[in-house]
GROMACS .gro file of C-alpha atoms in nm:
model
  440
    1MET     CA    1  24.672   2.543   8.331
    2LYS     CA    2  24.305   2.481   8.279
    3ILE     CA    3  24.082   2.576   8.573
    4ALA     CA    4  23.711   2.520   8.624
    5MET     CA    5  23.530   2.768   8.849
    6ILE     CA    6  23.194   2.655   8.987
    7GLY     CA    7  22.979   2.956   9.070
    8THR     CA    8  22.972   3.299   8.904
    9GLY     CA    9  22.874   3.501   9.207
   10TYR     CA   10  23.097   3.769   9.349
   11VAL     CA   11  23.388   3.547   9.455
   12GLY     CA   12  23.368   3.302   9.165
   13LEU     CA   13  23.346   3.562   8.892
   14VAL     CA   14  23.620   3.788   9.027
   15SER     CA   15  23.848   3.490   9.091
   16GLY     CA   16  23.780   3.337   8.750
   17VAL     CA   17  23.847   3.661   8.566
   18CYS     CA   18  24.167   3.727   8.760
   19PHE     CA   19  24.299   3.372   8.716
   20SER     CA   20  24.246   3.408   8.342
   21ASP     CA   21  24.443   3.732   8.355
   22PHE     CA   22  24.728   3.530   8.511
   23GLY     CA   23  24.735   3.340   8.181
   24HIS     CA   24  24.534   3.031   8.281
   25GLU     CA   25  24.247   2.893   8.077
   26VAL     CA   26  23.939   2.940   8.295
   27VAL     CA   27  23.590   2.804   8.240
   28CYS     CA   28  23.326   2.948   8.473
   29VAL     CA   29  23.024   2.727   8.539
   30ASP     CA   30  22.681   2.823   8.669
   31LYS     CA   31  22.338   2.660   8.678
   32ASN     CA   32  22.155   2.981   8.595
   33PRO     CA   33  22.101   2.994   8.216
   34ALA     CA   34  22.011   3.364   8.220
   35LYS     CA   35  22.333   3.451   8.401
   36ILE     CA   36  22.550   3.248   8.160
   37GLU     CA   37  22.376   3.406   7.862
   38SER     CA   38  22.435   3.748   8.012
   39LEU     CA   39  22.803   3.676   8.076
   40ASN     CA   40  22.848   3.544   7.723
   41ARG     CA   41  22.708   3.876   7.599
   42GLY     CA   42  22.976   4.051   7.800
   43GLU     CA   43  22.741   4.176   8.071
   44VAL     CA   44  22.869   4.168   8.430
   45PRO     CA   45  22.592   4.082   8.681
   46ILE     CA   46  22.760   4.257   8.975
   47TYR     CA   47  22.907   4.602   9.022
   48GLU     CA   48  23.281   4.586   9.080
   49PRO     CA   49  23.507   4.862   8.944
   50GLY     CA   50  23.721   4.742   8.653
   51LEU     CA   51  23.574   4.392   8.634
   52ASP     CA   52  23.390   4.447   8.304
   53THR     CA   53  23.707   4.566   8.127
   54LEU     CA   54  23.920   4.282   8.262
   55MET     CA   55  23.655   4.026   8.170
   56GLU     CA   56  23.626   4.156   7.814
   57LYS     CA   57  24.005   4.149   7.775
   58ASN     CA   58  24.038   3.782   7.874
   59VAL     CA   59  23.732   3.661   7.686
   60SER     CA   60  23.876   3.826   7.373
   61ALA     CA   61  24.211   3.656   7.440
   62GLY     CA   62  24.036   3.316   7.453
   63ARG     CA   63  24.137   3.247   7.812
   64LEU     CA   64  23.795   3.293   7.972
   65SER     CA   65  23.460   3.135   7.893
   66PHE     CA   66  23.124   3.063   8.057
   67THR     CA   67  22.909   2.751   8.041
   68LEU     CA   68  22.628   2.554   8.201
   69ASP     CA   69  22.812   2.227   8.129
   70LEU     CA   70  23.032   2.117   8.420
   71LYS     CA   71  23.145   1.804   8.236
   72GLU     CA   72  23.282   2.018   7.954
   73ALA     CA   73  23.451   2.254   8.202
   74LEU     CA   74  23.621   1.965   8.384
   75ASP     CA   75  23.764   1.811   8.067
   76GLY     CA   76  24.141   1.863   8.099
   77ALA     CA   77  24.113   2.080   8.410
   78GLU     CA   78  24.387   2.037   8.671
   79ALA     CA   79  24.193   2.224   8.937
   80VAL     CA   80  23.826   2.291   9.001
   81PHE     CA   81  23.727   2.568   9.240
   82ILE     CA   82  23.404   2.558   9.437
   83ALA     CA   83  23.288   2.920   9.477
   84VAL     CA   84  22.920   2.881   9.560
   85GLY     CA   85  22.720   3.054   9.830
   86THR     CA   86  22.735   2.951  10.195
   87PRO     CA   87  22.456   3.165  10.344
   88THR     CA   88  22.368   3.158  10.711
   89ARG     CA   89  22.137   2.865  10.770
   90ARG     CA   90  21.803   2.979  10.901
   91GLY     CA   91  21.747   2.899  11.267
   92ASP     CA   92  22.092   2.795  11.388
   93GLY     CA   93  22.343   3.052  11.254
   94HIS     CA   94  22.558   2.789  11.082
   95ALA     CA   95  22.681   2.816  10.725
   96ASP     CA   96  22.458   2.633  10.476
   97LEU     CA   97  22.684   2.383  10.297
   98SER     CA   98  22.419   2.236  10.068
   99TYR     CA   99  22.554   2.417   9.760
  100VAL     CA  100  22.912   2.316   9.838
  101MET     CA  101  22.822   1.950   9.881
  102ALA     CA  102  22.605   1.953   9.568
  103ALA     CA  103  22.900   2.088   9.370
  104ALA     CA  104  23.126   1.819   9.516
  105ALA     CA  105  22.878   1.550   9.411
  106GLU     CA  106  22.870   1.681   9.054
  107ILE     CA  107  23.249   1.694   9.038
  108ALA     CA  108  23.260   1.330   9.149
  109GLU     CA  109  23.014   1.241   8.875
  110HIS     CA  110  23.192   1.414   8.587
  111ALA     CA  111  23.566   1.423   8.668
  112LYS     CA  112  23.781   1.162   8.490
  113ASP     CA  113  24.145   1.252   8.544
  114TYR     CA  114  24.343   1.373   8.845
  115VAL     CA  115  24.209   1.703   8.972
  116VAL     CA  116  24.251   1.920   9.281
  117ILE     CA  117  23.913   2.019   9.423
  118VAL     CA  118  23.961   2.362   9.579
  119THR     CA  119  23.710   2.517   9.816
  120LYS     CA  120  23.703   2.893   9.763
  121SER     CA  121  23.378   2.943   9.950
  122THR     CA  122  23.395   3.032  10.319
  123VAL     CA  123  23.320   2.708  10.502
  124PRO     CA  124  23.330   2.583  10.863
  125VAL     CA  125  23.633   2.394  10.990
  126GLY     CA  126  23.621   2.034  10.870
  127THR     CA  127  23.427   2.101  10.550
  128ASN     CA  128  23.711   2.014  10.312
  129ARG     CA  129  23.744   1.673  10.478
  130GLN     CA  130  23.369   1.628  10.431
  131VAL     CA  131  23.407   1.718  10.064
  132LYS     CA  132  23.684   1.461  10.030
  133GLN     CA  133  23.476   1.187  10.189
  134ALA     CA  134  23.172   1.273   9.978
  135VAL     CA  135  23.368   1.264   9.651
  136LYS     CA  136  23.548   0.943   9.748
  137LYS     CA  137  23.218   0.775   9.833
  138ALA     CA  138  23.051   0.889   9.512
  139ASN     CA  139  23.344   0.796   9.286
  140PRO     CA  140  23.595   0.562   9.456
  141LYS     CA  141  23.806   0.538   9.141
  142LEU     CA  142  23.863   0.911   9.099
  143ASP     CA  143  24.220   1.032   9.153
  144PHE     CA  144  24.192   1.367   9.332
  145ASP     CA  145  24.301   1.586   9.622
  146VAL     CA  146  24.123   1.862   9.810
  147ALA     CA  147  24.253   2.206   9.902
  148SER     CA  148  24.126   2.503  10.097
  149ASN     CA  149  24.187   2.846   9.943
  150PRO     CA  150  23.978   3.108  10.127
  151GLU     CA  151  23.925   3.446   9.966
  152PHE     CA  152  24.004   3.785  10.121
  153LEU     CA  153  23.850   4.017   9.865
  154ARG     CA  154  23.712   4.356   9.963
  155GLU     CA  155  23.410   4.452   9.758
  156GLY     CA  156  23.493   4.763   9.561
  157ALA     CA  157  23.865   4.676   9.557
  158ALA     CA  158  23.849   4.307   9.468
  159ILE     CA  159  24.071   4.309   9.159
  160GLU     CA  160  24.346   4.498   9.340
  161ASP     CA  161  24.316   4.257   9.634
  162PHE     CA  162  24.343   3.954   9.404
  163MET     CA  163  24.634   4.086   9.202
  164LYS     CA  164  24.825   4.238   9.498
  165PRO     CA  165  24.715   4.037   9.801
  166ASP     CA  166  24.833   4.077  10.159
  167ARG     CA  167  24.864   3.699  10.151
  168VAL     CA  168  24.732   3.389   9.977
  169VAL     CA  169  24.628   3.106  10.208
  170VAL     CA  170  24.638   2.747  10.081
  171GLY     CA  171  24.546   2.442  10.286
  172VAL     CA  172  24.654   2.103  10.150
  173GLN     CA  173  24.723   1.746  10.262
  174ASN     CA  174  25.017   1.654  10.039
  175GLU     CA  175  25.290   1.787   9.810
  176ARG     CA  176  25.108   1.690   9.493
  177ALA     CA  177  24.817   1.925   9.569
  178ALA     CA  178  25.059   2.190   9.697
  179ASP     CA  179  25.245   2.182   9.364
  180VAL     CA  180  24.924   2.236   9.166
  181MET     CA  181  24.824   2.528   9.386
  182ALA     CA  182  25.175   2.676   9.362
  183GLU     CA  183  25.152   2.664   8.982
  184ILE     CA  184  24.812   2.837   8.989
  185TYR     CA  185  24.950   3.120   9.201
  186ARG     CA  186  25.294   3.126   9.036
  187PRO     CA  187  25.252   3.484   8.903
  188LEU     CA  188  25.206   3.608   9.260
  189PHE     CA  189  25.494   3.398   9.393
  190LEU     CA  190  25.727   3.547   9.132
  191ARG     CA  191  25.631   3.894   9.255
  192GLU     CA  192  25.703   3.783   9.612
  193PHE     CA  193  25.354   3.814   9.757
  194PRO     CA  194  25.323   3.598  10.072
  195ILE     CA  195  25.175   3.253  10.013
  196VAL     CA  196  25.088   3.065  10.332
  197THR     CA  197  25.073   2.690  10.274
  198THR     CA  198  24.924   2.504  10.568
  199ASP     CA  199  24.684   2.223  10.661
  200LEU     CA  200  24.315   2.217  10.574
  201GLU     CA  201  24.182   2.307  10.918
  202SER     CA  202  24.420   2.598  10.969
  203ALA     CA  203  24.331   2.745  10.630
  204GLU     CA  204  23.960   2.721  10.708
  205MET     CA  205  24.016   2.880  11.049
  206ILE     CA  206  24.227   3.168  10.916
  207LYS     CA  207  23.933   3.301  10.716
  208TYR     CA  208  23.691   3.304  11.010
  209ALA     CA  209  23.948   3.438  11.255
  210ALA     CA  210  24.045   3.724  11.021
  211ASN     CA  211  23.688   3.838  10.959
  212ALA     CA  212  23.589   3.805  11.323
  213PHE     CA  213  23.888   4.014  11.429
  214LEU     CA  214  23.809   4.289  11.178
  215ALA     CA  215  23.443   4.289  11.283
  216THR     CA  216  23.563   4.320  11.642
  217LYS     CA  217  23.772   4.628  11.557
  218ILE     CA  218  23.473   4.794  11.392
  219THR     CA  219  23.242   4.711  11.681
  220PHE     CA  220  23.496   4.820  11.941
  221ILE     CA  221  23.538   5.165  11.787
  222ASN     CA  222  23.159   5.201  11.758
  223GLU     CA  223  23.126   5.132  12.130
  224ILE     CA  224  23.397   5.386  12.207
  225ALA     CA  225  23.212   5.631  11.980
  226ALA     CA  226  22.896   5.589  12.186
  227LEU     CA  227  23.094   5.670  12.501
  228CYS     CA  228  23.257   5.971  12.333
  229GLU     CA  229  22.912   6.114  12.267
  230ARG     CA  230  22.839   6.105  12.641
  231VAL     CA  231  23.171   6.233  12.772
  232GLY     CA  232  23.250   6.489  12.502
  233GLY     CA  233  23.532   6.312  12.322
  234ASP     CA  234  23.588   6.319  11.945
  235ILE     CA  235  23.599   5.967  11.800
  236LYS     CA  236  23.802   6.079  11.499
  237GLU     CA  237  24.077   6.202  11.729
  238VAL     CA  238  24.052   5.889  11.944
  239SER     CA  239  24.075   5.664  11.636
  240LYS     CA  240  24.377   5.854  11.511
  241GLY     CA  241  24.543   5.840  11.851
  242ILE     CA  242  24.509   5.465  11.895
  243GLY     CA  243  24.561   5.384  11.528
  244LEU     CA  244  24.911   5.529  11.532
  245ASP     CA  245  25.008   5.246  11.766
  246ASN     CA  246  25.164   4.989  11.530
  247ARG     CA  247  25.027   4.709  11.743
  248ILE     CA  248  24.673   4.831  11.669
  249GLY     CA  249  24.693   4.994  11.324
  250ASN     CA  250  24.454   5.249  11.175
  251LYS     CA  251  24.243   5.020  10.955
  252PHE     CA  252  23.882   4.939  11.050
  253LEU     CA  253  23.875   5.210  11.316
  254HIS     CA  254  23.619   5.436  11.146
  255ALA     CA  255  23.304   5.475  11.354
  256GLY     CA  256  22.976   5.427  11.171
  257PRO     CA  257  22.630   5.268  11.181
  258GLY     CA  258  22.757   4.910  11.216
  259TYR     CA  259  22.912   4.655  10.982
  260GLY     CA  260  22.725   4.470  10.710
  261GLY     CA  261  22.801   4.298  10.381
  262SER     CA  262  22.845   3.945  10.257
  263CYS     CA  263  23.118   3.833  10.498
  264PHE     CA  264  23.127   3.982  10.848
  265PRO     CA  265  22.765   3.912  10.957
  266LYS     CA  266  22.765   3.561  10.810
  267ASP     CA  267  23.114   3.462  10.925
  268THR     CA  268  23.083   3.591  11.281
  269LYS     CA  269  22.759   3.396  11.323
  270ALA     CA  270  22.919   3.084  11.177
  271LEU     CA  271  23.227   3.115  11.402
  272ALA     CA  272  23.004   3.156  11.707
  273ARG     CA  273  22.815   2.843  11.603
  274ILE     CA  274  23.137   2.644  11.547
  275GLY     CA  275  23.251   2.740  11.896
  276GLN     CA  276  22.922   2.627  12.048
  277GLU     CA  277  22.937   2.293  11.868
  278HIS     CA  278  23.288   2.226  12.002
  279ALA     CA  279  23.211   2.350  12.356
  280VAL     CA  280  23.450   2.644  12.317
  281PRO     CA  281  23.218   2.947  12.321
  282MET     CA  282  23.342   3.239  12.112
  283GLN     CA  283  23.235   3.492  12.375
  284ILE     CA  284  23.402   3.793  12.215
  285THR     CA  285  23.252   3.714  11.875
  286GLU     CA  286  22.908   3.658  12.025
  287THR     CA  287  22.928   3.996  12.195
  288VAL     CA  288  23.042   4.160  11.871
  289ILE     CA  289  22.730   4.030  11.696
  290LYS     CA  290  22.508   4.164  11.975
  291VAL     CA  291  22.674   4.506  11.993
  292ASN     CA  292  22.663   4.548  11.614
  293GLU     CA  293  22.285   4.503  11.615
  294GLU     CA  294  22.256   4.751  11.903
  295THR     CA  295  22.465   5.001  11.707
  296LYS     CA  296  22.220   4.993  11.416
  297ARG     CA  297  21.927   5.048  11.651
  298ARG     CA  298  22.111   5.337  11.819
  299MET     CA  299  22.124   5.509  11.479
  300ILE     CA  300  21.744   5.497  11.462
  301ASP     CA  301  21.722   5.674  11.800
  302LYS     CA  302  21.963   5.940  11.671
  303LEU     CA  303  21.740   6.007  11.369
  304MET     CA  304  21.429   6.017  11.587
  305ASP     CA  305  21.593   6.282  11.807
  306LEU     CA  306  21.673   6.496  11.503
  307CYS     CA  307  21.306   6.479  11.405
  308GLY     CA  308  21.180   6.588  11.745
  309GLY     CA  309  21.106   6.239  11.873
  310SER     CA  310  20.894   6.115  11.583
  311VAL     CA  311  20.948   6.066  11.210
  312ASN     CA  312  20.577   6.045  11.135
  313ASP     CA  313  20.492   6.249  10.824
  314LYS     CA  314  20.854   6.370  10.799
  315THR     CA  315  21.035   6.368  10.464
  316ILE     CA  316  21.377   6.207  10.501
  317ALA     CA  317  21.648   6.184  10.235
  318VAL     CA  318  21.881   5.887  10.280
  319LEU     CA  319  22.210   5.915  10.091
  320GLY     CA  320  22.362   5.570  10.040
  321VAL     CA  321  22.209   5.232  10.127
  322THR     CA  322  22.468   4.974  10.015
  323PHE     CA  323  22.675   4.834  10.300
  324LYS     CA  324  22.983   5.020  10.169
  325PRO     CA  325  23.073   5.237   9.868
  326ASN     CA  326  23.178   5.101   9.527
  327THR     CA  327  22.946   4.801   9.542
  328ASP     CA  328  22.580   4.725   9.477
  329ASP     CA  329  22.576   4.471   9.762
  330MET     CA  330  22.294   4.519  10.012
  331ARG     CA  331  22.351   4.210  10.223
  332ASP     CA  332  22.306   4.290  10.593
  333ALA     CA  333  22.358   4.660  10.522
  334PRO     CA  334  22.268   4.892  10.814
  335SER     CA  335  22.013   5.051  10.580
  336LEU     CA  336  21.805   4.732  10.595
  337THR     CA  337  21.750   4.799  10.965
  338ILE     CA  338  21.736   5.179  10.960
  339VAL     CA  339  21.525   5.257  10.651
  340PRO     CA  340  21.237   5.015  10.731
  341ALA     CA  341  21.222   5.166  11.082
  342LEU     CA  342  21.179   5.511  10.926
  343VAL     CA  343  20.911   5.389  10.685
  344GLY     CA  344  20.738   5.201  10.965
  345GLY     CA  345  20.741   5.519  11.173
  346GLY     CA  346  20.545   5.702  10.905
  347ALA     CA  347  20.829   5.884  10.730
  348LYS     CA  348  20.834   5.962  10.359
  349VAL     CA  349  21.175   5.824  10.264
  350ARG     CA  350  21.370   5.919   9.954
  351VAL     CA  351  21.675   5.710   9.873
  352CYS     CA  352  21.974   5.814   9.664
  353ASP     CA  353  22.253   5.564   9.593
  354PRO     CA  354  22.477   5.535   9.283
  355GLN     CA  355  22.435   5.156   9.264
  356GLY     CA  356  22.193   5.056   9.541
  357GLU     CA  357  21.866   5.042   9.347
  358HIS     CA  358  21.977   4.729   9.159
  359GLU     CA  359  21.933   4.516   9.473
  360GLY     CA  360  21.765   4.766   9.704
  361ALA     CA  361  21.442   4.801   9.504
  362ALA     CA  362  21.335   4.454   9.618
  363LEU     CA  363  21.457   4.501   9.976
  364LEU     CA  364  21.351   4.851  10.073
  365HIS     CA  365  20.977   4.887  10.037
  366GLY     CA  366  20.781   5.210  10.050
  367VAL     CA  367  21.071   5.437   9.948
  368HIS     CA  368  21.122   5.665   9.649
  369TRP     CA  369  21.446   5.627   9.453
  370ILE     CA  370  21.598   5.956   9.335
  371GLU     CA  371  21.924   5.979   9.140
  372ASP     CA  372  22.024   6.331   9.243
  373PRO     CA  373  22.105   6.404   9.611
  374TYR     CA  374  21.993   6.766   9.578
  375LYS     CA  375  21.652   6.659   9.446
  376ALA     CA  376  21.630   6.404   9.727
  377ALA     CA  377  21.689   6.682   9.983
  378HIS     CA  378  21.428   6.920   9.834
  379ASN     CA  379  21.179   7.014  10.110
  380ALA     CA  380  21.312   6.735  10.332
  381ASP     CA  381  21.308   6.748  10.711
  382LEU     CA  382  21.626   6.546  10.749
  383VAL     CA  383  21.920   6.433  10.535
  384VAL     CA  384  22.096   6.112  10.641
  385ILE     CA  385  22.439   6.013  10.506
  386LEU     CA  386  22.444   5.637  10.547
  387THR     CA  387  22.709   5.520  10.296
  388GLU     CA  388  23.026   5.719  10.223
  389TRP     CA  389  23.015   5.717   9.844
  390ASN     CA  390  23.254   5.968   9.684
  391GLU     CA  391  22.948   6.138   9.539
  392PHE     CA  392  22.847   6.237   9.892
  393ARG     CA  393  23.192   6.348  10.015
  394ALA     CA  394  23.190   6.685   9.841
  395LEU     CA  395  22.828   6.797   9.853
  396ASP     CA  396  22.744   7.167   9.837
  397LEU     CA  397  22.609   7.176  10.192
  398LYS     CA  398  22.477   7.531  10.157
  399ARG     CA  399  22.273   7.426   9.854
  400ILE     CA  400  22.142   7.121  10.042
  401ALA     CA  401  22.044   7.325  10.351
  402LYS     CA  402  21.865   7.591  10.144
  403LYS     CA  403  21.657   7.328   9.964
  404MET     CA  404  21.536   7.163  10.285
  405ALA     CA  405  21.217   7.241  10.471
  406VAL     CA  406  21.403   7.177  10.797
  407PRO     CA  407  21.786   7.183  10.756
  408HIS     CA  408  21.882   6.892  10.979
  409MET     CA  409  22.155   6.638  10.897
  410ALA     CA  410  22.262   6.301  11.036
  411ASP     CA  411  22.614   6.231  10.916
  412LEU     CA  412  22.651   5.864  11.011
  413ARG     CA  413  22.992   5.834  10.842
  414ASN     CA  414  23.154   6.149  10.988
  415ILE     CA  415  23.227   6.285  10.641
  416TYR     CA  416  23.173   6.644  10.745
  417SER     CA  417  23.224   6.836  11.069
  418PRO     CA  418  22.980   7.023  11.294
  419LYS     CA  419  23.156   7.344  11.189
  420ASP     CA  420  23.099   7.265  10.817
  421ALA     CA  421  22.732   7.193  10.879
  422LYS     CA  422  22.669   7.502  11.090
  423ARG     CA  423  22.847   7.730  10.843
  424ALA     CA  424  22.634   7.584  10.561
  425GLY     CA  425  22.311   7.672  10.738
  426PHE     CA  426  22.209   7.347  10.905
  427THR     CA  427  22.028   7.411  11.231
  428ALA     CA  428  22.086   7.062  11.368
  429TYR     CA  429  22.361   6.815  11.291
  430ALA     CA  430  22.448   6.478  11.443
  431SER     CA  431  22.741   6.249  11.369
  432ILE     CA  432  22.902   5.945  11.534
  433GLY     CA  433  23.110   5.979  11.849
  434ARG     CA  434  23.154   6.355  11.842
  435GLY     CA  435  22.942   6.480  12.129
  436GLN     CA  436  22.577   6.584  12.119
  437TYR     CA  437  22.451   6.739  11.799
  438PHE     CA  438  22.424   7.115  11.794
  439GLU     CA  439  22.086   7.279  11.754
  440ASP     CA  440  22.022   7.651  11.702
   0.00000   0.00000   0.00000
């Protein structure tokens, strides 16, 4: 099949590359000339493990190409995917659909033959029907259907998630569109991965409900971690104990500095807004949003305590600033709340992250970027582990402690233990949900 993919951001590029690896002919379209030129040179604009190799393979095989010309991409295409951004709209928390509707208008202008218009972007319930009406109004003669196909890709593991998904969700209105979507995902069907075919509204809702539930699990365990610190419990043991219950499961029960990224913050806000608009308040989701922000601020208090109540004129090494490891994505990362608070408090902040500088340089002002964690810790008053990159999971803690002016550590991902830190020579150590930090 020939597929057109509108948008070469994270979702669009990963999806386009993977569809081409299924054997389809995929043309990725973007309005940014510099990005298309870069892609045609074989350069990947995002960091995603394995994506560059897979892209090169399918470009070389002639199955994958990149263009600015949507009309050319649509010629002969049986499906066109809309994978553009739906950022949170400023002021009201709703998803901004302007890019989605603009893409729909262009499809209506250039499409000639029957095509299934598939929304890959995360959109509020009812959006696909809006797309259908907009296309029908702009081009009454066009023969087309719409479909909803939300993505469930984890940054850092996106290719694995696409090729071996927990499930594929497809929302359609008729058998004709369902058949096209079934053919697109035929390689997964043959390997017996679950494909859920449902109506448009249910497909749209599944995406929001899934992300809100996962964000709730993260926020719940962070609240329990805060209580553990007061009562003397160990959140790692608590997480293990409840995660062994099959009804709960052990995923997304790792306490930390709060969730971030491209999906959870945006989608929880959008779901809360959808509930308000339909007079069905999403009270749990609204509370999750509130508690997540409080969690980030609680981390700042923890760092202040380790610095004797003030970070003014303190040198602080921050290890990891992306919202999670194996990505360069900084969207809504806890670091965007924590690091500016340190800088604003008068601290001299050094940042070390394997991929974070690509986006972080424009977002974190007044910091010094250092590639080596040991250099970052030299003469520092505090080391903060903020993102659990593999590079930070096996640090020589003794070497770190010896290099520091004041050997204090805030382990906000619970990578190490108080025993490890004390044995290495740290005189103060704080983590998440494991009682008060020790101090010699």
